mmCIF file with all atom_site columns, C-alpha atoms in Angstrom:
data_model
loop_
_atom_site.group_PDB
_atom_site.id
_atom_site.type_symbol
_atom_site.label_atom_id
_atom_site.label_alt_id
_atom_site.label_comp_id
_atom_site.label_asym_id
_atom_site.label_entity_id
_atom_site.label_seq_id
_atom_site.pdbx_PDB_ins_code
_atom_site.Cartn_x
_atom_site.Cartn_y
_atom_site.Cartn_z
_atom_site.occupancy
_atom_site.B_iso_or_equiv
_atom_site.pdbx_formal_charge
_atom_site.auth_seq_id
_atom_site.auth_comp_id
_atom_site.auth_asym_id
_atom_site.auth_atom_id
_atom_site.pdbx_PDB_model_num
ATOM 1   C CA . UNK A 1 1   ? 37.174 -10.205 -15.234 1.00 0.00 ? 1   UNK A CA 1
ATOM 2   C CA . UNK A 1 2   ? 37.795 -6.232  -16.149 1.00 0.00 ? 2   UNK A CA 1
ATOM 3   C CA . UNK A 1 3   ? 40.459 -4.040  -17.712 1.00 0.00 ? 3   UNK A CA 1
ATOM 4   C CA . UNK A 1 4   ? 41.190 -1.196  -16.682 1.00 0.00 ? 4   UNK A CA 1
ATOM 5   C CA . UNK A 1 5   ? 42.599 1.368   -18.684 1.00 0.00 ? 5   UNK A CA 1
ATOM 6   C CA . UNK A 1 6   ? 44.330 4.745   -18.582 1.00 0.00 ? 6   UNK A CA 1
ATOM 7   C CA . UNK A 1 7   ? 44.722 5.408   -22.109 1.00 0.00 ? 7   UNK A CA 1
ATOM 8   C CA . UNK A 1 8   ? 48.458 5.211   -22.243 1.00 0.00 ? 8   UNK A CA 1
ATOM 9   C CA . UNK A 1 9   ? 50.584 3.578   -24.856 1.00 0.00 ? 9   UNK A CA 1
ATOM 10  C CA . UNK A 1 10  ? 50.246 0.102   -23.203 1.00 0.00 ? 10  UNK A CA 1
ATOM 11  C CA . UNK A 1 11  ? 46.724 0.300   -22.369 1.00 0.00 ? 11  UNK A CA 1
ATOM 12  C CA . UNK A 1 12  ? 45.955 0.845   -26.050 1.00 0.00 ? 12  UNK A CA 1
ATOM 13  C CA . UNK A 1 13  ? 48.235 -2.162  -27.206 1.00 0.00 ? 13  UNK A CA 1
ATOM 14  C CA . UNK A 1 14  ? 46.421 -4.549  -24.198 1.00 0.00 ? 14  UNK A CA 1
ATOM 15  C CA . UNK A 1 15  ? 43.269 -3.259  -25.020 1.00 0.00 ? 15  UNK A CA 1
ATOM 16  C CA . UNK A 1 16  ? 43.629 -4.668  -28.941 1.00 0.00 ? 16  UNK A CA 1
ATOM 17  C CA . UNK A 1 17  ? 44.933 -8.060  -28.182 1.00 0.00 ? 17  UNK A CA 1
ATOM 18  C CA . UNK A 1 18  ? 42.197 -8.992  -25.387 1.00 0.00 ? 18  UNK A CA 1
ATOM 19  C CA . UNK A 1 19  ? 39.846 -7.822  -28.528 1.00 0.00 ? 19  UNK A CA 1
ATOM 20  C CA . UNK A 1 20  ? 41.346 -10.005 -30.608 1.00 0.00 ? 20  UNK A CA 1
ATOM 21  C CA . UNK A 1 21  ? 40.759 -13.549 -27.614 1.00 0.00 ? 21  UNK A CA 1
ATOM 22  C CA . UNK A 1 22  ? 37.510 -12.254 -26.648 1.00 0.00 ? 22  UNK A CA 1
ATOM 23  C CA . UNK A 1 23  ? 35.051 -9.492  -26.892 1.00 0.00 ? 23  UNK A CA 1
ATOM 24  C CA . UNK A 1 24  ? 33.382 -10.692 -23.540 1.00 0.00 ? 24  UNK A CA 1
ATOM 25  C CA . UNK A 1 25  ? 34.973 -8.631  -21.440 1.00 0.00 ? 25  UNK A CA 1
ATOM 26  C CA . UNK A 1 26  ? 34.141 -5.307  -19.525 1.00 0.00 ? 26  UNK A CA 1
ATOM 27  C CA . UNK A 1 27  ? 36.576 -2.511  -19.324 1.00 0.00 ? 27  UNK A CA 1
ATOM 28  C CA . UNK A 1 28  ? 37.328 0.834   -17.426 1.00 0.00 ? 28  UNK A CA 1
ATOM 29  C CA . UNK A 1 29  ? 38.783 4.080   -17.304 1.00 0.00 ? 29  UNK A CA 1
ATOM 30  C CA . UNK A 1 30  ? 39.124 6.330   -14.358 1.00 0.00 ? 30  UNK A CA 1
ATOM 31  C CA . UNK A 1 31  ? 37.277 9.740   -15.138 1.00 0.00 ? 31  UNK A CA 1
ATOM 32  C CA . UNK A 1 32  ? 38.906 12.039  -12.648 1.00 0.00 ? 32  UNK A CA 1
ATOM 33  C CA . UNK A 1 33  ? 37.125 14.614  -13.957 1.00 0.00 ? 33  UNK A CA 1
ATOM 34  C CA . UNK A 1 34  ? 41.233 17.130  -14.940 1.00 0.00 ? 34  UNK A CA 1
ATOM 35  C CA . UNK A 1 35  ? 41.830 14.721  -17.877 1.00 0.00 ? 35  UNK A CA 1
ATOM 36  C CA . UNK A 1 36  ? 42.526 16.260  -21.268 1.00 0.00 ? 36  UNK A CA 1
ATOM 37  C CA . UNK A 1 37  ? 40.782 17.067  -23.813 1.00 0.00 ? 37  UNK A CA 1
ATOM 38  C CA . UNK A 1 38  ? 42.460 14.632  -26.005 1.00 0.00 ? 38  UNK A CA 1
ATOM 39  C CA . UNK A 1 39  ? 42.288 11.740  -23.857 1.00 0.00 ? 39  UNK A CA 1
ATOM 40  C CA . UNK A 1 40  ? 38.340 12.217  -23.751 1.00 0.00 ? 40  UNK A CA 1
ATOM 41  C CA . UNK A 1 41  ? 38.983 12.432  -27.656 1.00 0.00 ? 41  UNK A CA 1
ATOM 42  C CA . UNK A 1 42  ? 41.521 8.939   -27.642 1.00 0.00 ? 42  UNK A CA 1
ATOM 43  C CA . UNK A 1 43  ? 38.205 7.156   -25.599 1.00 0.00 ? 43  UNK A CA 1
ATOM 44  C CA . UNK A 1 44  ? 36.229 8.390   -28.421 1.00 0.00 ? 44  UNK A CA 1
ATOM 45  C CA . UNK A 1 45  ? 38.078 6.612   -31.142 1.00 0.00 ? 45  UNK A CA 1
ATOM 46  C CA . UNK A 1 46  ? 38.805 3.786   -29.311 1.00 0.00 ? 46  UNK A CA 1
ATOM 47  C CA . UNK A 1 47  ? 35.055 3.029   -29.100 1.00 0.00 ? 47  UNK A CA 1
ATOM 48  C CA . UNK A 1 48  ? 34.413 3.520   -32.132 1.00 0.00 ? 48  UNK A CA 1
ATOM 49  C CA . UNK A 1 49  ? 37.306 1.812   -33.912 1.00 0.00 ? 49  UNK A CA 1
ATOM 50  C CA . UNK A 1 50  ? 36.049 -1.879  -31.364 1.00 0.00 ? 50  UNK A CA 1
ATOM 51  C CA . UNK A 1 51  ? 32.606 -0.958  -31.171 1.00 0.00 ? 51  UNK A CA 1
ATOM 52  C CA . UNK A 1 52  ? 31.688 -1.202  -27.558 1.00 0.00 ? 52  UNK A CA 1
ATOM 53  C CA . UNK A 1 53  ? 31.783 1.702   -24.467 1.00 0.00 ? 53  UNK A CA 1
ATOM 54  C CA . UNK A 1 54  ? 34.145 2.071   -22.086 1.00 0.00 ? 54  UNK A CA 1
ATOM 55  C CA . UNK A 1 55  ? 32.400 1.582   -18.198 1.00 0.00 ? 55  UNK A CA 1
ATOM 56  C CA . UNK A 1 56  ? 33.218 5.404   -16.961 1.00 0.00 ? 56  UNK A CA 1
ATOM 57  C CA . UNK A 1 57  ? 34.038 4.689   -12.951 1.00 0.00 ? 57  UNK A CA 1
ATOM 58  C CA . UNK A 1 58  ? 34.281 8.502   -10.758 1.00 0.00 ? 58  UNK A CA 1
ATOM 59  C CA . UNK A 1 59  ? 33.943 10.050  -7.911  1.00 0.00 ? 59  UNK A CA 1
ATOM 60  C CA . UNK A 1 60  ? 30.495 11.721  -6.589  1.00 0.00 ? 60  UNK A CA 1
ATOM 61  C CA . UNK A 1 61  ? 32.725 14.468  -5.391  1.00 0.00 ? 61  UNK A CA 1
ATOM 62  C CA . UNK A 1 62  ? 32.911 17.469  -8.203  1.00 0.00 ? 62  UNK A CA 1
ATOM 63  C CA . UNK A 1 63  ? 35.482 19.497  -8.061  1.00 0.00 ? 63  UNK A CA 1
ATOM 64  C CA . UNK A 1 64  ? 33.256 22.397  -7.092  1.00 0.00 ? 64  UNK A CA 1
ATOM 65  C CA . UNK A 1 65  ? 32.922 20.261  -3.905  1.00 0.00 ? 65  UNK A CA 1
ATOM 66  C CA . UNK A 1 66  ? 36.246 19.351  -3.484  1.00 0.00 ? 66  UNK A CA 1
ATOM 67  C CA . UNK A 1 67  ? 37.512 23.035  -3.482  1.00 0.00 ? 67  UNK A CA 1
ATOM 68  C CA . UNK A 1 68  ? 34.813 23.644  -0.662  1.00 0.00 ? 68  UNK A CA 1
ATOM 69  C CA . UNK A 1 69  ? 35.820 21.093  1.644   1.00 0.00 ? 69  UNK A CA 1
ATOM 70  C CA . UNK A 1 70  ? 39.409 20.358  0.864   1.00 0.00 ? 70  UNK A CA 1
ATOM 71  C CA . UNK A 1 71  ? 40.431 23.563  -0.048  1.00 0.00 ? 71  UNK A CA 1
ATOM 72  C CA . UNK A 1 72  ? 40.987 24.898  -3.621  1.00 0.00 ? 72  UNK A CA 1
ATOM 73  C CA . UNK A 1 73  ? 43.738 23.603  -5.750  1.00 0.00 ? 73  UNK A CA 1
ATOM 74  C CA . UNK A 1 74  ? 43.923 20.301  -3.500  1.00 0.00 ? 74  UNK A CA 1
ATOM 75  C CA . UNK A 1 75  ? 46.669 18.371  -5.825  1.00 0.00 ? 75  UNK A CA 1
ATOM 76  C CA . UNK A 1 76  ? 48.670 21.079  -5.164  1.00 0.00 ? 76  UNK A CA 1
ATOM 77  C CA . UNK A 1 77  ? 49.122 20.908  -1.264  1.00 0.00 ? 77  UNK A CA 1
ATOM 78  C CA . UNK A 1 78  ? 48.693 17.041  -1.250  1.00 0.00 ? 78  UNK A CA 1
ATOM 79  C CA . UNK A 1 79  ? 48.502 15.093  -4.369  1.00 0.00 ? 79  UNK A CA 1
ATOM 80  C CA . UNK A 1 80  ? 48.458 11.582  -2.595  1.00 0.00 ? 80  UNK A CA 1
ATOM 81  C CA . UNK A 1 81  ? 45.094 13.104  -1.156  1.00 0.00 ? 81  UNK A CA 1
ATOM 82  C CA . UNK A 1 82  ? 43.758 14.258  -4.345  1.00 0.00 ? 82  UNK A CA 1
ATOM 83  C CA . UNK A 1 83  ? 44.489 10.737  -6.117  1.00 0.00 ? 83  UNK A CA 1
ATOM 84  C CA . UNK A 1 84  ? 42.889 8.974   -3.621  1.00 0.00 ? 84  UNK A CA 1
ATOM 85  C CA . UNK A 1 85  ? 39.660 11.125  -3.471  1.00 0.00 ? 85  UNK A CA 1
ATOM 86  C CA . UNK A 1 86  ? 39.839 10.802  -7.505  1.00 0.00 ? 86  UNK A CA 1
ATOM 87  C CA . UNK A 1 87  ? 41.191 7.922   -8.528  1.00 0.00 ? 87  UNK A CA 1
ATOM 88  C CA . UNK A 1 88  ? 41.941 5.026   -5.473  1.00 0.00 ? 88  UNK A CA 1
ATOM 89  C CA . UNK A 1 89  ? 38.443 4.931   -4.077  1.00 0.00 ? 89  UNK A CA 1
ATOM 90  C CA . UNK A 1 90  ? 36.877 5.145   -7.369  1.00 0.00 ? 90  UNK A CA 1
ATOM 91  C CA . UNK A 1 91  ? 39.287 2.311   -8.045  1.00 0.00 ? 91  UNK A CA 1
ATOM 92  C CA . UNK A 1 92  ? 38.011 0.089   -5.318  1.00 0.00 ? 92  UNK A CA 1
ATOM 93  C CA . UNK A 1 93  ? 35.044 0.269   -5.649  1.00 0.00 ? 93  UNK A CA 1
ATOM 94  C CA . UNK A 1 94  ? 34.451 -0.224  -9.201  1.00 0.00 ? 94  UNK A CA 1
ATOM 95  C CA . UNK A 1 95  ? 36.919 -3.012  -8.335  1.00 0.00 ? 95  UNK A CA 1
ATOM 96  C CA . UNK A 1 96  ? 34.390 -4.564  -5.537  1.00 0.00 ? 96  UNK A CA 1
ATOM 97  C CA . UNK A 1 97  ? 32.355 -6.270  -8.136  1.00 0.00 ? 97  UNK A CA 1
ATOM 98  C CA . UNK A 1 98  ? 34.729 -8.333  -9.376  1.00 0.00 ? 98  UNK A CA 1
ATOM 99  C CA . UNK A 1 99  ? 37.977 -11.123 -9.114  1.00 0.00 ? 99  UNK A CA 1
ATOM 100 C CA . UNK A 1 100 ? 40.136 -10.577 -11.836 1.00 0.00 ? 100 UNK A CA 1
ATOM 101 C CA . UNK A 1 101 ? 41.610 -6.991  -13.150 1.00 0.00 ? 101 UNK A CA 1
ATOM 102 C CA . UNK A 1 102 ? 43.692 -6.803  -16.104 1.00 0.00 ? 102 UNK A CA 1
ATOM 103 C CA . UNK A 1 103 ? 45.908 -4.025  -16.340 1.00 0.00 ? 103 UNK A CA 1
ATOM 104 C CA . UNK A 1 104 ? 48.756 -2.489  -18.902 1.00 0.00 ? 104 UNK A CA 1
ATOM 105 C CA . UNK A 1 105 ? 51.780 -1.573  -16.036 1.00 0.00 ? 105 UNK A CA 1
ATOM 106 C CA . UNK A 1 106 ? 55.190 -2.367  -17.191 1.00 0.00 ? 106 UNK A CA 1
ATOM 107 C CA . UNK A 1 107 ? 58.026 -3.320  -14.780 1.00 0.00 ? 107 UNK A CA 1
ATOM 108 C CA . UNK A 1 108 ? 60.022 -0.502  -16.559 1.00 0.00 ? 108 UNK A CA 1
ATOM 109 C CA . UNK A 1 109 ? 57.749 2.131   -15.803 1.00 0.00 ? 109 UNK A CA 1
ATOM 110 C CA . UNK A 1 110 ? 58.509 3.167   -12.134 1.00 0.00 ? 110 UNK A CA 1
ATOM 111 C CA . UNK A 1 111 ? 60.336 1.636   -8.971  1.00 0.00 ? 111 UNK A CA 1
ATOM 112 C CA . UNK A 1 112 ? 57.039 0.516   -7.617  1.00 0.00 ? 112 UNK A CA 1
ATOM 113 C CA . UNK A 1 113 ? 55.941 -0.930  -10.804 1.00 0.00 ? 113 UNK A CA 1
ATOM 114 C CA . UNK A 1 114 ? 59.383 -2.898  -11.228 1.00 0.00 ? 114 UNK A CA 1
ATOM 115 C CA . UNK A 1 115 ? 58.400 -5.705  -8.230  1.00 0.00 ? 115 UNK A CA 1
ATOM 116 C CA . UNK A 1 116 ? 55.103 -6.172  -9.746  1.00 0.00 ? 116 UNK A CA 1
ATOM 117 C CA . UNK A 1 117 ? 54.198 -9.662  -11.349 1.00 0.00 ? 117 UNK A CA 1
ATOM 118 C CA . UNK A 1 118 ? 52.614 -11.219 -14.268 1.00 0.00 ? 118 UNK A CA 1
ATOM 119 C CA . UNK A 1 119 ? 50.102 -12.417 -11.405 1.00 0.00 ? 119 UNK A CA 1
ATOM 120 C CA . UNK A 1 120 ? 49.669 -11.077 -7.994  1.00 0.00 ? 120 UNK A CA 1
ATOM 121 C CA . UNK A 1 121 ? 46.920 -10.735 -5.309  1.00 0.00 ? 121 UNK A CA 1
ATOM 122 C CA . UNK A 1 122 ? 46.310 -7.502  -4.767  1.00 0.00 ? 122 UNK A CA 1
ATOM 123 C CA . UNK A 1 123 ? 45.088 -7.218  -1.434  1.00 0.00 ? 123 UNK A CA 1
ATOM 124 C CA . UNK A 1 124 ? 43.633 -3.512  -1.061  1.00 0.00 ? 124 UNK A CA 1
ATOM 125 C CA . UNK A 1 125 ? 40.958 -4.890  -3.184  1.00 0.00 ? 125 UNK A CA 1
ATOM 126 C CA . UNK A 1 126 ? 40.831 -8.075  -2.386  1.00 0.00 ? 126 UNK A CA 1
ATOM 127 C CA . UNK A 1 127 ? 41.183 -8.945  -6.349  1.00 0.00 ? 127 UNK A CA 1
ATOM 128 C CA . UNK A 1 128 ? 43.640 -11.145 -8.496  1.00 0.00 ? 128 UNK A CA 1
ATOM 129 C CA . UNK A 1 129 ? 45.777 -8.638  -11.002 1.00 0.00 ? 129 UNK A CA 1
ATOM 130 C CA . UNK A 1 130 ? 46.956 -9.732  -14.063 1.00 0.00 ? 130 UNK A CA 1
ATOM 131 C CA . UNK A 1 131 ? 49.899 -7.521  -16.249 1.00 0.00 ? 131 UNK A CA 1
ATOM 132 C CA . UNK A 1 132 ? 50.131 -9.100  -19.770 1.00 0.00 ? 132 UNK A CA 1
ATOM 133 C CA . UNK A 1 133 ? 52.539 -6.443  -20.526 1.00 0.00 ? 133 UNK A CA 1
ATOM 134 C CA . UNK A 1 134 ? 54.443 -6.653  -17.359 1.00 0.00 ? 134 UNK A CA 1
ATOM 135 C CA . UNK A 1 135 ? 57.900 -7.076  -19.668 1.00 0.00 ? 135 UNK A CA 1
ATOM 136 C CA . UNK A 1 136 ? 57.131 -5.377  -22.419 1.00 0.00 ? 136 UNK A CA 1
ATOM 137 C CA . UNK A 1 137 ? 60.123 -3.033  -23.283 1.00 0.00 ? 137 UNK A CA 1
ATOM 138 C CA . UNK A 1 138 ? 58.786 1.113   -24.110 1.00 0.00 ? 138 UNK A CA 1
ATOM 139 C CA . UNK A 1 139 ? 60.106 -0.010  -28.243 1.00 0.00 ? 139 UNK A CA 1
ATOM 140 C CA . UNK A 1 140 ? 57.796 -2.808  -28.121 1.00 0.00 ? 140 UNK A CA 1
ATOM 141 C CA . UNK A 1 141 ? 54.951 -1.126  -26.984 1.00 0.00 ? 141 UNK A CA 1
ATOM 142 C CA . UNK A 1 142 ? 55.467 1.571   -29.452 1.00 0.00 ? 142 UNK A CA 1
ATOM 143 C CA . UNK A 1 143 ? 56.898 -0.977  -32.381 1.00 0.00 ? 143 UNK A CA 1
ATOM 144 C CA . UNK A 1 144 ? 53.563 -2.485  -31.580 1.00 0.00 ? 144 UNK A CA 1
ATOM 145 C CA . UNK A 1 145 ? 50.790 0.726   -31.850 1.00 0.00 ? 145 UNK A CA 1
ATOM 146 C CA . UNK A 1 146 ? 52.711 1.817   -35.296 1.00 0.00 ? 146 UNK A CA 1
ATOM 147 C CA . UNK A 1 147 ? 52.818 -1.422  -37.042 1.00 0.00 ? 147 UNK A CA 1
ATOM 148 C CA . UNK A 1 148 ? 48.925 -1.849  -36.328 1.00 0.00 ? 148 UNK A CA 1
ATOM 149 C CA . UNK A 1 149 ? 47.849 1.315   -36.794 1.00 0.00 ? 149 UNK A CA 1
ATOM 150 C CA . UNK A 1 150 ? 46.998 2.249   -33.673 1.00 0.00 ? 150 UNK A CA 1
ATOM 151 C CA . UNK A 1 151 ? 45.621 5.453   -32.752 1.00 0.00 ? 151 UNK A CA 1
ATOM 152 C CA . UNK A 1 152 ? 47.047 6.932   -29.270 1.00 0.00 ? 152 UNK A CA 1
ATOM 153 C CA . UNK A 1 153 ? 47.250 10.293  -27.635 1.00 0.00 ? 153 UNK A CA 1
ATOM 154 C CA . UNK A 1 154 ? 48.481 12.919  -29.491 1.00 0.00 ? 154 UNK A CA 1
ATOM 155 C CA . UNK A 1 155 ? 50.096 14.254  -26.773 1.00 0.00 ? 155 UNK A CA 1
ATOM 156 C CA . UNK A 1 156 ? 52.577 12.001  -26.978 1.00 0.00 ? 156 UNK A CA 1
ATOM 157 C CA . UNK A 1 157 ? 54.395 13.499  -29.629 1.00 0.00 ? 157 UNK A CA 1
ATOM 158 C CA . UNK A 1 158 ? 54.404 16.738  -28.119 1.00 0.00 ? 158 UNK A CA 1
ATOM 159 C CA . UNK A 1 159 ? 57.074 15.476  -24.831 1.00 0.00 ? 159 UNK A CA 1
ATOM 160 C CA . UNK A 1 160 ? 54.300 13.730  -23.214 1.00 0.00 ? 160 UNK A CA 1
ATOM 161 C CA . UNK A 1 161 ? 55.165 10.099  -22.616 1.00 0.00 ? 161 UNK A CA 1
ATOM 162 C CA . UNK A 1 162 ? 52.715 9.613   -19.448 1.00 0.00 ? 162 UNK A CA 1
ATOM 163 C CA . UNK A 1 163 ? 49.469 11.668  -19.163 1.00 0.00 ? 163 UNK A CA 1
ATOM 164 C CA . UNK A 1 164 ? 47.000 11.707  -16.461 1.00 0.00 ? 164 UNK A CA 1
ATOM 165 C CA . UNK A 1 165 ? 45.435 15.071  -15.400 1.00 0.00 ? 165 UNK A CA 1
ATOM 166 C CA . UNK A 1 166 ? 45.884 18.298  -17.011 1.00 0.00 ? 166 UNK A CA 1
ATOM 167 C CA . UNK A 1 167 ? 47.185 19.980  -13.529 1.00 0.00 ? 167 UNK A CA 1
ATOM 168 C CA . UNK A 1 168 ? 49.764 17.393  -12.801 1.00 0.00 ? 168 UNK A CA 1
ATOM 169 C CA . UNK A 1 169 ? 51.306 16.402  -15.889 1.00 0.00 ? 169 UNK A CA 1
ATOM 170 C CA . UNK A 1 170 ? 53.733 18.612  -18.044 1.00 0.00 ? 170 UNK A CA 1
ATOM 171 C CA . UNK A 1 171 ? 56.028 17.701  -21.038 1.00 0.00 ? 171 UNK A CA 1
ATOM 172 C CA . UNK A 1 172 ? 59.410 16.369  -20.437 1.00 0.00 ? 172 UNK A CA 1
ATOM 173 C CA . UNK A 1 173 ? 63.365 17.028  -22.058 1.00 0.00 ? 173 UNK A CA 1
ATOM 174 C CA . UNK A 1 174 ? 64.926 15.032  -24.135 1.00 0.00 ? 174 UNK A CA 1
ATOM 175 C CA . UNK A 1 175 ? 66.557 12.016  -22.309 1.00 0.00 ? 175 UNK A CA 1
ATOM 176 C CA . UNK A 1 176 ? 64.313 12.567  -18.945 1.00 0.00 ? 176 UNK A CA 1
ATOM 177 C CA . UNK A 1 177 ? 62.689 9.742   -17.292 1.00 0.00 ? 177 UNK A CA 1
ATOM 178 C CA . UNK A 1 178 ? 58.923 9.046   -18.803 1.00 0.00 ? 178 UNK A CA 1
ATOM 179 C CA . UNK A 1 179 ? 57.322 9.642   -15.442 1.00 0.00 ? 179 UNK A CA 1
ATOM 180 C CA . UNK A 1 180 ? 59.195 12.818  -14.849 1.00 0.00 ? 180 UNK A CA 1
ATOM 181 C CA . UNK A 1 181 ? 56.374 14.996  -16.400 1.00 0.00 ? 181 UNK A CA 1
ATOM 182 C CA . UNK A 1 182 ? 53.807 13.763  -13.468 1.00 0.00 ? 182 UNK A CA 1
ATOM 183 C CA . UNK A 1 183 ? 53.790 15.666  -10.580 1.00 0.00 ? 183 UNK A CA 1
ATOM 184 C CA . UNK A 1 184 ? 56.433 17.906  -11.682 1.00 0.00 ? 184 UNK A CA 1
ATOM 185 C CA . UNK A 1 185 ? 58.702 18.742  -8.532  1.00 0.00 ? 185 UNK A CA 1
ATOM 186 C CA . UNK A 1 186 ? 58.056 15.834  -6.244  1.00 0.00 ? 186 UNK A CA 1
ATOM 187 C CA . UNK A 1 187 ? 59.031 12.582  -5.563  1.00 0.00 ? 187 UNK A CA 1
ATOM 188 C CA . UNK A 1 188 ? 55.670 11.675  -6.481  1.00 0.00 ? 188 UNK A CA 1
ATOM 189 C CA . UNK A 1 189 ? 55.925 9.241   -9.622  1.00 0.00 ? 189 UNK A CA 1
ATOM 190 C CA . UNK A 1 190 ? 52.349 6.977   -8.781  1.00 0.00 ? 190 UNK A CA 1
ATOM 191 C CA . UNK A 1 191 ? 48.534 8.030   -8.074  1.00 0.00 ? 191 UNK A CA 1
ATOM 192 C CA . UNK A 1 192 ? 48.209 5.064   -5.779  1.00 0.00 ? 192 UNK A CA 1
ATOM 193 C CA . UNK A 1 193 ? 46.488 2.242   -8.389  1.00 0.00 ? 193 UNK A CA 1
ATOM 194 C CA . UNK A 1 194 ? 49.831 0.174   -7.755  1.00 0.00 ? 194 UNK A CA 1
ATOM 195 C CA . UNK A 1 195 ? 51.621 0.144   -4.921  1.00 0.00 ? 195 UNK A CA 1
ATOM 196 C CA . UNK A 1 196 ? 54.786 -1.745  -4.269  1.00 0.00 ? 196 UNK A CA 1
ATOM 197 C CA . UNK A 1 197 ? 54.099 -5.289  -2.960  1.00 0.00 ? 197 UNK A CA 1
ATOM 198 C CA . UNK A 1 198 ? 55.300 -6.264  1.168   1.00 0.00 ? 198 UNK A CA 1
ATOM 199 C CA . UNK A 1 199 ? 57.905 -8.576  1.178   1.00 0.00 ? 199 UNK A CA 1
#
């Protein structure tokens, strides 16, 4: 069994209830290699508030290399192709060594996210997902960090409700949709960790 983590808001809520039912349990972030400086920072405290270390799963492909064979600036002619080199393979293969992933999606969070499950099979990687949080509401997450004490990114109170990396994610106006501020301009609202289920 493994969480896996982004470091948003319900992440960071998961991520201290698991600690409280066991602390025999392995858990993940995505280092894409674009995330900012206060997400490395959020990590930081996290670790040190539980006591344990975060499993860092990346890609072997710096971004030196990247720009060299997929042309500089990649997320900006094809995002999808970016998140996949950075964060989907990554994904599956840290995902290969295990049957059970934990994660902190919320059926309010996007369209794709809103047909997801308590439990599903997720068959791109062959794994059994679990969402704890799946109907949390955005107060209760919140409600949640603030009445424990929780540390989360400071970002947040600076117009960013979702954060990923620092060249695709920009603050939001008042009464826009969380996800608006990723991938500013496109359709674009997931990196490709959750994907819709077939019918």
């Amino acid at each position: 069994v493994v969480m896996g983590t982004g470091f948003g808001p319900p992440g960071i809520v998961l991520l201290d209830i698991l600690f409280q039912v066991t602390r025999e349990i392995s858990v993940f972030y995505i280092d894409t290699g674009f995330l900012f400086d206060q997400t490395y920072n959020l990590k930081d405290k996290l670790e040190k508030r539980y006591g344990f270390e975060f499993i860092k799963v990346n890609t072997d492909i710096t971004p030196e290399v990247q720009d060299k064979e997929y042309g500089t600036n990649l997320w900006e002619k094809d995002a999808d192709a970016c998140c996949n080199l950075r964060k989907v393979i990554p994904l599956k293969q840290a995902l290969s060594n295990y049957d059970v992933w934990i994660t902190g999606i919320r059926r309010k969070q996007t369209k794709v996210r809103e047909y997801a499950d308590l439990v599903e099979f997720e068959p791109r990687f062959e794994i059994i997902k679990i969402n704890p949080l799946i109907n949390w509401t955005h107060d209760e997450v919140w409600d949640y960090i603030k009445t424990n004490h929780l540390p989360y990114n400071p970002l947040h109170d600076r117009s960013y409700p979702s954060i990923g990396c620092k060249q695709c994610t920009s603050p939001v106006s008042s009464g826009d949709d969380d996800r608006s501020g990723r991938w500013k301009g496109s359709q674009k609202t997931e990196c490709g960790l959750h994907q819709k289920k077939q019918s």
